GROMACS .gro file of C-alpha atoms in nm:
model
  451
    1MET     CA    1   0.758  -2.740  -0.747
    2GLU     CA    2   0.941  -2.419  -0.665
    3VAL     CA    3   0.787  -2.088  -0.561
    4ILE     CA    4   0.967  -1.758  -0.625
    5THR     CA    5   0.842  -1.458  -0.429
    6ILE     CA    6   0.864  -1.105  -0.567
    7GLU     CA    7   0.806  -0.854  -0.289
    8THR     CA    8   0.676  -0.501  -0.325
    9PRO     CA    9   0.729  -0.351   0.023
   10SER     CA   10   0.606  -0.009  -0.086
   11LEU     CA   11   0.255  -0.154  -0.124
   12GLY     CA   12   0.274  -0.444   0.121
   13ASP     CA   13   0.215  -0.696  -0.159
   14ARG     CA   14   0.376  -1.007  -0.302
   15SER     CA   15   0.364  -1.160  -0.649
   16TYR     CA   16   0.461  -1.521  -0.711
   17ILE     CA   17   0.614  -1.743  -0.975
   18VAL     CA   18   0.553  -2.115  -0.929
   19HIS     CA   19   0.728  -2.353  -1.169
   20ASP     CA   20   0.827  -2.714  -1.226
   21GLY     CA   21   1.175  -2.640  -1.356
   22SER     CA   22   1.050  -2.593  -1.709
   23VAL     CA   23   0.728  -2.389  -1.724
   24ALA     CA   24   0.583  -2.133  -1.486
   25LEU     CA   25   0.261  -1.984  -1.358
   26VAL     CA   26   0.278  -1.620  -1.243
   27ILE     CA   27   0.026  -1.503  -0.982
   28ASP     CA   28  -0.078  -1.140  -0.930
   29PRO     CA   29   0.214  -0.967  -1.108
   30GLN     CA   30   0.282  -0.603  -1.038
   31ARG     CA   31   0.290  -0.359  -1.326
   32ASP     CA   32   0.670  -0.336  -1.347
   33ILE     CA   33   0.695  -0.680  -1.505
   34ASP     CA   34   1.067  -0.654  -1.572
   35ARG     CA   35   1.118  -0.800  -1.225
   36VAL     CA   36   0.913  -1.107  -1.320
   37VAL     CA   37   1.090  -1.145  -1.654
   38ALA     CA   38   1.430  -1.127  -1.484
   39ALA     CA   39   1.329  -1.387  -1.225
   40VAL     CA   40   1.203  -1.642  -1.479
   41GLU     CA   41   1.511  -1.591  -1.695
   42HIS     CA   42   1.731  -1.653  -1.392
   43ALA     CA   43   1.532  -1.969  -1.313
   44GLY     CA   44   1.556  -2.085  -1.675
   45VAL     CA   45   1.182  -2.138  -1.713
   46GLU     CA   46   0.911  -2.019  -1.952
   47ILE     CA   47   0.591  -1.840  -1.848
   48THR     CA   48   0.294  -2.027  -1.992
   49HIS     CA   49   0.018  -1.907  -1.756
   50ILE     CA   50  -0.062  -1.592  -1.558
   51ALA     CA   51  -0.334  -1.587  -1.293
   52GLU     CA   52  -0.509  -1.308  -1.108
   53THR     CA   53  -0.675  -1.380  -0.776
   54HIS     CA   54  -0.899  -1.073  -0.811
   55VAL     CA   55  -0.941  -0.729  -0.962
   56HIS     CA   56  -0.691  -0.541  -0.747
   57ASN     CA   57  -0.776  -0.225  -0.558
   58ASP     CA   58  -0.429  -0.119  -0.446
   59TYR     CA   59  -0.226  -0.143  -0.767
   60VAL     CA   60  -0.249  -0.168  -1.144
   61SER     CA   61  -0.184  -0.524  -1.254
   62GLY     CA   62   0.090  -0.612  -1.500
   63GLY     CA   63  -0.085  -0.936  -1.593
   64LEU     CA   64  -0.230  -0.830  -1.926
   65THR     CA   65   0.096  -0.677  -2.048
   66LEU     CA   66   0.292  -0.983  -1.934
   67ALA     CA   67   0.047  -1.213  -2.113
   68ARG     CA   68   0.076  -1.016  -2.434
   69ILE     CA   69   0.457  -1.013  -2.445
   70THR     CA   70   0.493  -1.380  -2.348
   71GLY     CA   71   0.189  -1.528  -2.520
   72ALA     CA   72   0.090  -1.688  -2.189
   73THR     CA   73  -0.268  -1.787  -2.106
   74TYR     CA   74  -0.424  -1.525  -1.879
   75LEU     CA   75  -0.651  -1.664  -1.606
   76HIS     CA   76  -0.914  -1.448  -1.437
   77ALA     CA   77  -1.252  -1.497  -1.274
   78ALA     CA   78  -1.524  -1.571  -1.530
   79ALA     CA   79  -1.770  -1.340  -1.356
   80GLU     CA   80  -1.552  -1.028  -1.380
   81PRO     CA   81  -1.670  -0.762  -1.632
   82LEU     CA   82  -1.330  -0.737  -1.800
   83THR     CA   83  -1.285  -0.558  -2.132
   84PHE     CA   84  -1.007  -0.778  -2.272
   85ASP     CA   85  -0.967  -1.141  -2.374
   86TYR     CA   86  -0.870  -1.392  -2.106
   87GLU     CA   87  -0.930  -1.750  -1.997
   88PRO     CA   88  -1.236  -1.745  -1.766
   89MET     CA   89  -1.199  -1.943  -1.444
   90SER     CA   90  -1.467  -2.075  -1.210
   91ASN     CA   91  -1.475  -2.279  -0.891
   92GLY     CA   92  -1.347  -2.633  -0.946
   93ASP     CA   93  -1.170  -2.566  -1.275
   94VAL     CA   94  -0.834  -2.739  -1.314
   95VAL     CA   95  -0.546  -2.607  -1.524
   96VAL     CA   96  -0.235  -2.811  -1.602
   97VAL     CA   97   0.094  -2.618  -1.610
   98GLY     CA   98   0.365  -2.868  -1.699
   99ASP     CA   99   0.389  -3.100  -1.400
  100LEU     CA  100   0.177  -2.865  -1.187
  101ARG     CA  101  -0.192  -2.916  -1.121
  102VAL     CA  102  -0.373  -2.587  -1.055
  103GLU     CA  103  -0.717  -2.610  -0.896
  104VAL     CA  104  -0.934  -2.300  -0.887
  105ARG     CA  105  -1.126  -2.221  -0.568
  106ALA     CA  106  -1.390  -1.949  -0.546
  107THR     CA  107  -1.310  -1.752  -0.230
  108PRO     CA  108  -1.535  -1.443  -0.233
  109GLY     CA  109  -1.497  -1.187   0.044
  110HIS     CA  110  -1.217  -0.947  -0.034
  111THR     CA  111  -1.394  -0.898  -0.367
  112PRO     CA  112  -1.713  -1.063  -0.495
  113HIS     CA  113  -1.544  -1.288  -0.754
  114HIS     CA  114  -1.217  -1.358  -0.573
  115LEU     CA  115  -1.031  -1.679  -0.661
  116SER     CA  116  -0.760  -1.880  -0.487
  117TYR     CA  117  -0.531  -2.127  -0.666
  118VAL     CA  118  -0.427  -2.459  -0.512
  119VAL     CA  119  -0.112  -2.580  -0.687
  120SER     CA  120   0.019  -2.932  -0.636
  121ALA     CA  121   0.291  -3.149  -0.786
  122GLY     CA  122   0.345  -3.514  -0.709
  123GLY     CA  123   0.269  -3.612  -0.353
  124GLY     CA  124   0.404  -3.305  -0.176
  125PRO     CA  125   0.200  -3.048   0.014
  126PRO     CA  126   0.009  -2.799  -0.201
  127ALA     CA  127   0.091  -2.432  -0.238
  128VAL     CA  128  -0.221  -2.217  -0.198
  129PHE     CA  129  -0.217  -1.871  -0.353
  130THR     CA  130  -0.485  -1.689  -0.157
  131GLY     CA  131  -0.462  -1.331  -0.283
  132GLY     CA  132  -0.673  -1.120  -0.048
  133SER     CA  133  -0.863  -1.410   0.111
  134MET     CA  134  -0.663  -1.592   0.380
  135LEU     CA  135  -0.366  -1.377   0.483
  136TYR     CA  136  -0.104  -1.447   0.747
  137GLY     CA  137  -0.295  -1.422   1.072
  138THR     CA  138  -0.585  -1.234   0.919
  139VAL     CA  139  -0.795  -1.184   0.606
  140GLY     CA  140  -0.830  -0.919   0.338
  141ARG     CA  141  -1.057  -0.626   0.414
  142THR     CA  142  -1.408  -0.640   0.276
  143ASP     CA  143  -1.508  -0.275   0.236
  144LEU     CA  144  -1.326  -0.181  -0.085
  145ILE     CA  145  -1.614  -0.247  -0.324
  146GLY     CA  146  -1.855  -0.016  -0.143
  147PRO     CA  147  -2.054   0.016   0.181
  148ASP     CA  148  -2.360  -0.162   0.043
  149ALA     CA  149  -2.159  -0.478  -0.023
  150THR     CA  150  -1.938  -0.478   0.287
  151HIS     CA  151  -2.158  -0.674   0.526
  152GLU     CA  152  -2.229  -0.959   0.286
  153LEU     CA  153  -1.867  -0.972   0.166
  154THR     CA  154  -1.753  -1.000   0.527
  155ARG     CA  155  -1.978  -1.303   0.573
  156ALA     CA  156  -1.846  -1.447   0.247
  157GLN     CA  157  -1.489  -1.392   0.364
  158PHE     CA  158  -1.555  -1.589   0.681
  159ARG     CA  159  -1.705  -1.880   0.488
  160SER     CA  160  -1.432  -1.881   0.223
  161VAL     CA  161  -1.148  -1.896   0.472
  162HIS     CA  162  -1.317  -2.166   0.679
  163GLN     CA  163  -1.380  -2.371   0.368
  164LEU     CA  164  -1.013  -2.355   0.270
  165ALA     CA  165  -0.912  -2.453   0.622
  166ASP     CA  166  -1.156  -2.745   0.628
  167GLU     CA  167  -1.068  -2.888   0.286
  168LEU     CA  168  -0.689  -2.852   0.266
  169PRO     CA  169  -0.417  -3.041   0.456
  170GLY     CA  170  -0.237  -2.883   0.747
  171ASP     CA  171   0.098  -2.885   0.566
  172ALA     CA  172  -0.040  -2.672   0.281
  173GLN     CA  173   0.171  -2.359   0.242
  174ILE     CA  174  -0.024  -2.033   0.220
  175TYR     CA  175   0.098  -1.761  -0.019
  176PRO     CA  176  -0.115  -1.446   0.013
  177THR     CA  177  -0.079  -1.142  -0.212
  178HIS     CA  178  -0.167  -0.888   0.058
  179GLY     CA  179  -0.090  -0.853   0.425
  180PHE     CA  180   0.269  -0.728   0.451
  181GLY     CA  181   0.176  -0.372   0.546
  182SER     CA  182  -0.093  -0.347   0.281
  183PHE     CA  183  -0.406  -0.146   0.351
  184CYS     CA  184  -0.593  -0.436   0.185
  185ALA     CA  185  -0.546  -0.633   0.508
  186SER     CA  186  -0.794  -0.607   0.795
  187ALA     CA  187  -0.744  -0.651   1.170
  188THR     CA  188  -0.416  -0.814   1.266
  189SER     CA  189  -0.347  -1.121   1.475
  190ASP     CA  190  -0.152  -1.110   1.798
  191GLU     CA  191   0.051  -1.415   1.689
  192ASP     CA  192   0.298  -1.481   1.409
  193SER     CA  193   0.247  -1.734   1.132
  194ASP     CA  194   0.494  -1.966   0.965
  195GLY     CA  195   0.272  -1.973   0.658
  196THR     CA  196   0.136  -2.326   0.698
  197LEU     CA  197  -0.235  -2.389   0.714
  198ALA     CA  198  -0.190  -2.577   1.042
  199THR     CA  199  -0.056  -2.261   1.202
  200GLU     CA  200  -0.322  -2.045   1.040
  201ARG     CA  201  -0.590  -2.262   1.197
  202ARG     CA  202  -0.446  -2.159   1.531
  203VAL     CA  203  -0.356  -1.791   1.480
  204ASN     CA  204  -0.579  -1.654   1.203
  205ILE     CA  205  -0.845  -1.418   1.338
  206ALA     CA  206  -1.107  -1.570   1.108
  207LEU     CA  207  -1.024  -1.928   1.203
  208GLN     CA  208  -1.003  -1.853   1.576
  209GLU     CA  209  -1.368  -1.752   1.556
  210THR     CA  210  -1.640  -2.012   1.507
  211ASN     CA  211  -1.934  -1.772   1.515
  212GLU     CA  212  -1.990  -1.586   1.189
  213ASP     CA  213  -2.181  -1.295   1.348
  214THR     CA  214  -1.905  -1.238   1.603
  215PHE     CA  215  -1.641  -1.241   1.329
  216VAL     CA  216  -1.837  -0.992   1.120
  217GLU     CA  217  -1.864  -0.754   1.414
  218ARG     CA  218  -1.493  -0.785   1.496
  219LEU     CA  219  -1.374  -0.734   1.141
  220LEU     CA  220  -1.602  -0.439   1.069
  221ASN     CA  221  -1.507  -0.269   1.395
  222GLY     CA  222  -1.140  -0.306   1.305
  223LEU     CA  223  -1.160  -0.142   0.962
  224ASP     CA  224  -0.991   0.195   0.933
  225ALA     CA  225  -0.932   0.439   0.648
  226TYR     CA  226  -0.769   0.322   0.327
  227PRO     CA  227  -0.596   0.523   0.050
  228ARG     CA  228  -0.821   0.739  -0.162
  229TYR     CA  229  -0.642   0.637  -0.481
  230TYR     CA  230  -0.787   0.285  -0.446
  231ALA     CA  231  -1.100   0.417  -0.618
  232GLN     CA  232  -0.897   0.452  -0.940
  233MET     CA  233  -0.742   0.104  -0.942
  234GLY     CA  234  -1.047  -0.114  -1.006
  235PRO     CA  235  -1.153   0.067  -1.327
  236LEU     CA  236  -0.793   0.062  -1.455
  237ASN     CA  237  -0.765  -0.312  -1.394
  238ILE     CA  238  -1.101  -0.387  -1.550
  239ALA     CA  239  -0.986  -0.198  -1.859
  240GLY     CA  240  -0.647  -0.374  -1.851
  241GLY     CA  241  -0.327  -0.202  -1.747
  242ILE     CA  242  -0.118  -0.073  -2.036
  243ALA     CA  243   0.259  -0.110  -2.067
  244ILE     CA  244   0.465   0.135  -1.863
  245ASP     CA  245   0.730   0.386  -1.960
  246LEU     CA  246   1.012   0.421  -1.707
  247SER     CA  247   1.231   0.651  -1.917
  248ALA     CA  248   1.355   0.962  -1.737
  249PRO     CA  249   1.101   1.246  -1.712
  250ALA     CA  250   1.167   1.585  -1.870
  251SER     CA  251   1.415   1.804  -1.688
  252VAL     CA  252   1.272   2.113  -1.521
  253ASP     CA  253   1.475   2.433  -1.507
  254PRO     CA  254   1.451   2.694  -1.226
  255VAL     CA  255   1.207   2.916  -1.417
  256GLN     CA  256   0.972   2.627  -1.492
  257LEU     CA  257   0.998   2.506  -1.134
  258ALA     CA  258   0.908   2.849  -0.997
  259ARG     CA  259   0.605   2.868  -1.223
  260ARG     CA  260   0.481   2.527  -1.115
  261ILE     CA  261   0.515   2.613  -0.748
  262HIS     CA  262   0.339   2.946  -0.807
  263ARG     CA  263   0.050   2.770  -0.983
  264GLY     CA  264   0.002   2.546  -0.680
  265GLU     CA  265   0.114   2.227  -0.855
  266TRP     CA  266   0.266   1.951  -0.647
  267VAL     CA  267   0.642   1.977  -0.643
  268VAL     CA  268   0.759   1.688  -0.426
  269ASP     CA  269   1.102   1.677  -0.262
  270LEU     CA  270   1.212   1.316  -0.211
  271ARG     CA  271   1.497   1.387   0.029
  272PRO     CA  272   1.505   1.250   0.386
  273ARG     CA  273   1.278   1.445   0.617
  274ARG     CA  274   1.552   1.598   0.831
  275GLU     CA  275   1.730   1.732   0.523
  276PHE     CA  276   1.405   1.885   0.401
  277ALA     CA  277   1.336   2.041   0.742
  278ALA     CA  278   1.686   2.189   0.751
  279GLN     CA  279   1.620   2.378   0.427
  280HIS     CA  280   1.379   2.347   0.136
  281LEU     CA  281   1.224   2.550  -0.142
  282ALA     CA  282   0.915   2.739  -0.030
  283GLY     CA  283   0.600   2.578  -0.165
  284THR     CA  284   0.742   2.226  -0.203
  285ILE     CA  285   0.614   1.914  -0.029
  286ASN     CA  286   0.827   1.648   0.138
  287VAL     CA  287   0.739   1.283   0.078
  288GLU     CA  288   1.052   1.093   0.167
  289LEU     CA  289   1.145   0.816  -0.077
  290ASP     CA  290   1.079   0.518   0.146
  291ASP     CA  291   0.843   0.222   0.156
  292GLY     CA  292   0.541   0.442   0.221
  293PHE     CA  293   0.622   0.691  -0.053
  294SER     CA  294   0.379   0.591  -0.326
  295THR     CA  295   0.094   0.501  -0.091
  296TYR     CA  296   0.086   0.833   0.089
  297LEU     CA  297   0.168   1.049  -0.210
  298ALA     CA  298  -0.114   0.891  -0.411
  299TRP     CA  299  -0.347   0.909  -0.109
  300LEU     CA  300  -0.299   1.288  -0.084
  301LEU     CA  301  -0.230   1.400  -0.441
  302PRO     CA  302  -0.543   1.519  -0.624
  303TRP     CA  303  -0.589   1.262  -0.901
  304GLY     CA  304  -0.460   1.407  -1.227
  305MET     CA  305  -0.260   1.687  -1.061
  306PRO     CA  306   0.072   1.748  -1.242
  307LEU     CA  307   0.359   1.612  -1.033
  308THR     CA  308   0.718   1.734  -1.037
  309LEU     CA  309   0.987   1.541  -0.849
  310LEU     CA  310   1.303   1.678  -0.684
  311ALA     CA  311   1.587   1.453  -0.571
  312ASP     CA  312   1.960   1.440  -0.513
  313ASN     CA  313   2.018   1.201  -0.802
  314ALA     CA  314   1.861   1.030  -1.101
  315ASP     CA  315   1.842   0.693  -0.923
  316SER     CA  316   1.599   0.838  -0.670
  317ILE     CA  317   1.381   0.979  -0.946
  318ALA     CA  318   1.382   0.639  -1.118
  319GLU     CA  319   1.282   0.458  -0.798
  320ALA     CA  320   1.002   0.708  -0.738
  321GLN     CA  321   0.875   0.655  -1.094
  322ARG     CA  322   0.878   0.278  -1.048
  323GLN     CA  323   0.674   0.304  -0.730
  324LEU     CA  324   0.429   0.547  -0.889
  325VAL     CA  325   0.355   0.352  -1.209
  326ARG     CA  326   0.243   0.060  -0.994
  327ILE     CA  327  -0.050   0.272  -0.880
  328GLY     CA  328  -0.135   0.437  -1.210
  329ILE     CA  329   0.066   0.760  -1.190
  330ASP     CA  330   0.241   0.700  -1.517
  331ARG     CA  331   0.452   1.002  -1.605
  332PRO     CA  332   0.571   1.283  -1.378
  333ALA     CA  333   0.535   1.627  -1.535
  334GLY     CA  334   0.909   1.670  -1.484
  335ALA     CA  335   1.200   1.630  -1.247
  336ALA     CA  336   1.513   1.804  -1.125
  337THR     CA  337   1.820   1.650  -0.963
  338GLY     CA  338   2.106   1.801  -0.770
  339ASP     CA  339   2.056   2.035  -0.475
  340LEU     CA  340   1.857   2.345  -0.382
  341ALA     CA  341   2.103   2.575  -0.555
  342SER     CA  342   2.067   2.391  -0.886
  343TRP     CA  343   1.693   2.349  -0.855
  344SER     CA  344   1.626   2.718  -0.801
  345PRO     CA  345   1.911   2.942  -0.689
  346ASP     CA  346   1.694   3.249  -0.630
  347ALA     CA  347   1.386   3.091  -0.473
  348ASP     CA  348   1.284   3.153  -0.114
  349ARG     CA  349   1.412   2.892   0.133
  350LEU     CA  350   1.230   2.775   0.444
  351THR     CA  351   1.326   2.568   0.745
  352TYR     CA  352   1.162   2.425   1.055
  353GLU     CA  353   1.280   2.260   1.374
  354VAL     CA  354   1.303   1.886   1.434
  355VAL     CA  355   1.267   1.749   1.788
  356SER     CA  356   1.210   1.425   1.977
  357PHE     CA  357   0.940   1.339   2.231
  358SER     CA  358   1.204   1.385   2.499
  359ASP     CA  359   1.267   1.738   2.372
  360LEU     CA  360   0.894   1.804   2.381
  361ALA     CA  361   0.871   1.683   2.739
  362ASN     CA  362   1.169   1.889   2.851
  363ASP     CA  363   1.109   2.213   2.668
  364ASN     CA  364   0.753   2.240   2.542
  365VAL     CA  365   0.517   2.095   2.798
  366ASP     CA  366   0.236   2.330   2.692
  367ALA     CA  367   0.300   2.300   2.320
  368THR     CA  368   0.016   2.255   2.073
  369VAL     CA  369   0.046   1.896   1.949
  370LEU     CA  370  -0.106   1.772   1.624
  371ASP     CA  371  -0.139   1.395   1.592
  372VAL     CA  372  -0.172   1.289   1.225
  373ARG     CA  373  -0.211   0.915   1.282
  374ARG     CA  374  -0.531   0.743   1.175
  375ASP     CA  375  -0.836   0.746   1.403
  376GLY     CA  376  -0.784   0.386   1.512
  377GLU     CA  377  -0.429   0.461   1.626
  378PHE     CA  378  -0.537   0.774   1.813
  379THR     CA  379  -0.815   0.581   1.988
  380VAL     CA  380  -0.575   0.326   2.134
  381GLU     CA  381  -0.351   0.589   2.291
  382HIS     CA  382  -0.255   0.952   2.238
  383LEU     CA  383  -0.084   1.244   2.405
  384LYS     CA  384  -0.296   1.430   2.656
  385GLY     CA  385  -0.439   1.741   2.492
  386ALA     CA  386  -0.330   1.648   2.139
  387THR     CA  387  -0.547   1.746   1.843
  388SER     CA  388  -0.624   1.461   1.603
  389ILE     CA  389  -0.635   1.527   1.230
  390PRO     CA  390  -0.533   1.216   1.032
  391LEU     CA  391  -0.287   1.289   0.755
  392HIS     CA  392  -0.528   1.174   0.484
  393GLU     CA  393  -0.783   1.433   0.608
  394LEU     CA  394  -0.541   1.720   0.659
  395LEU     CA  395  -0.583   1.903   0.327
  396ASP     CA  396  -0.961   1.898   0.366
  397ARG     CA  397  -0.943   2.015   0.727
  398LEU     CA  398  -0.692   2.298   0.722
  399ASP     CA  399  -0.954   2.520   0.887
  400ASP     CA  400  -0.950   2.282   1.186
  401VAL     CA  401  -0.576   2.317   1.240
  402PRO     CA  402  -0.502   2.498   1.569
  403ASP     CA  403  -0.337   2.838   1.564
  404GLY     CA  404   0.021   2.896   1.669
  405ALA     CA  405   0.325   2.674   1.655
  406LEU     CA  406   0.234   2.313   1.586
  407HIS     CA  407   0.432   2.013   1.708
  408VAL     CA  408   0.341   1.744   1.455
  409HIS     CA  409   0.382   1.370   1.518
  410CYS     CA  410   0.272   1.029   1.394
  411GLN     CA  411   0.392   0.678   1.479
  412THR     CA  412   0.744   0.693   1.334
  413GLY     CA  413   0.793   1.042   1.190
  414PHE     CA  414   0.728   0.953   0.825
  415ARG     CA  415   0.367   1.073   0.805
  416ALA     CA  416   0.437   1.365   1.038
  417ALA     CA  417   0.706   1.486   0.798
  418ILE     CA  418   0.456   1.491   0.511
  419ALA     CA  419   0.205   1.674   0.728
  420ALA     CA  420   0.465   1.924   0.848
  421SER     CA  421   0.561   2.007   0.490
  422LEU     CA  422   0.196   2.053   0.390
  423LEU     CA  423   0.133   2.279   0.687
  424ASP     CA  424   0.454   2.471   0.621
  425ARG     CA  425   0.338   2.517   0.260
  426ALA     CA  426   0.005   2.650   0.392
  427GLY     CA  427   0.183   2.909   0.607
  428HIS     CA  428   0.175   2.743   0.949
  429ASP     CA  429   0.460   2.749   1.200
  430VAL     CA  430   0.558   2.384   1.245
  431VAL     CA  431   0.793   2.171   1.448
  432LEU     CA  432   0.844   1.812   1.334
  433ILE     CA  433   0.857   1.543   1.603
  434ASP     CA  434   1.077   1.288   1.431
  435ASP     CA  435   1.052   1.007   1.680
  436HIS     CA  436   0.875   0.677   1.741
  437PHE     CA  437   0.553   0.716   1.935
  438ASP     CA  438   0.660   0.437   2.173
  439ASN     CA  439   0.916   0.682   2.309
  440ALA     CA  440   0.647   0.927   2.419
  441ALA     CA  441   0.565   0.735   2.737
  442ASP     CA  442   0.934   0.685   2.819
  443SER     CA  443   0.980   1.061   2.791
  444GLY     CA  444   0.728   1.122   3.068
  445LEU     CA  445   0.455   1.264   2.846
  446GLY     CA  446   0.099   1.195   2.955
  447LEU     CA  447  -0.086   0.939   2.740
  448ARG     CA  448  -0.460   0.889   2.728
  449PRO     CA  449  -0.681   0.622   2.570
  450SER     CA  450  -0.969   0.777   2.378
  451GLY     CA  451  -1.225   0.607   2.598
   0.00000   0.00000   0.00000
């Protein structure tokens, strides 16, 4: 048995291909299935089965499309209200994939009908594909279905993870879908995992706790905000994700670009944040093309709003498209490549200053500081006197933004750059603190816990 991992760092997720050298089972494929197809071709195996652990909330699945183009059997929970044909799976079902034995385990918690797949071959240790159930050091969050279901799902999550730990051998290898920066994960462990169940029994927050009530309280207290676009993913996955189109979007000329900015559409500049701060087109928004690009853009973008992308080159546009289709933003309204002069030679240009925490300490002790980290981060520690408006709340709370020049920061500078561009677009005087928050204390700035 061999397991191939396909990582999607932009969403903090992993998909898997497990095969016996001849035929393969694919678990939780992302929507850009060309990566899966390339991997199985390289391995010289044929996809005969595709399995979903659950109806995903953070991305549109590529499972249905992959099943249709390969003719593979598509496995999904029998209890899900899906609108397409699939092979219904329930607890205890066994599927044979070549030399692989795939046992289905019901592991509700992350979602009501969540499944895990225990795959074994010969006498070796099993591989356990746990989706959003048991993660490395933690478990999947339980509040994505809705507040009315959260408490009971949290109890179910505790029971599911303990049942896996009680019934499987210590050398079982755990392969979760979520947990690598995904907002589908819950509270984190203080210890690292090597991915074996034996280690998880020691470090996993759910397995460290023997009292269900105590676990429920801890997990619920640790839940923080999650991306608003998640609300769109479940319905799309229940309907079945359609095939994607990654061809280049329509080119946008300077006149069209000016009109879109004037209408208040989202024109997003993908360049690095310091380049954007140095000079950018008035009315544009900076979401740097990095691992957090699609998550934060989709979190903030009004669903259905036309989106125009600006970048130095076509490769950046293509990468942005790939990240966006994974979360259901299928086709940008247009794109332009090159530089500011080619995008719009006559448009107004804006700029704002970029500083470090050391600069703030040395030159702007009385500056107005806006902290755009999430509430949980602010609670742990924050700059004395800072105003907290989490990035995901900023557009709804522009009336709460302090007057005057704003020094904007987050944990690393990435979210602060988005916030600074949004505030700049709204007419505020901004200064971007492009620095890691850990450097704030070293710079001599006063830090305060919320309590």
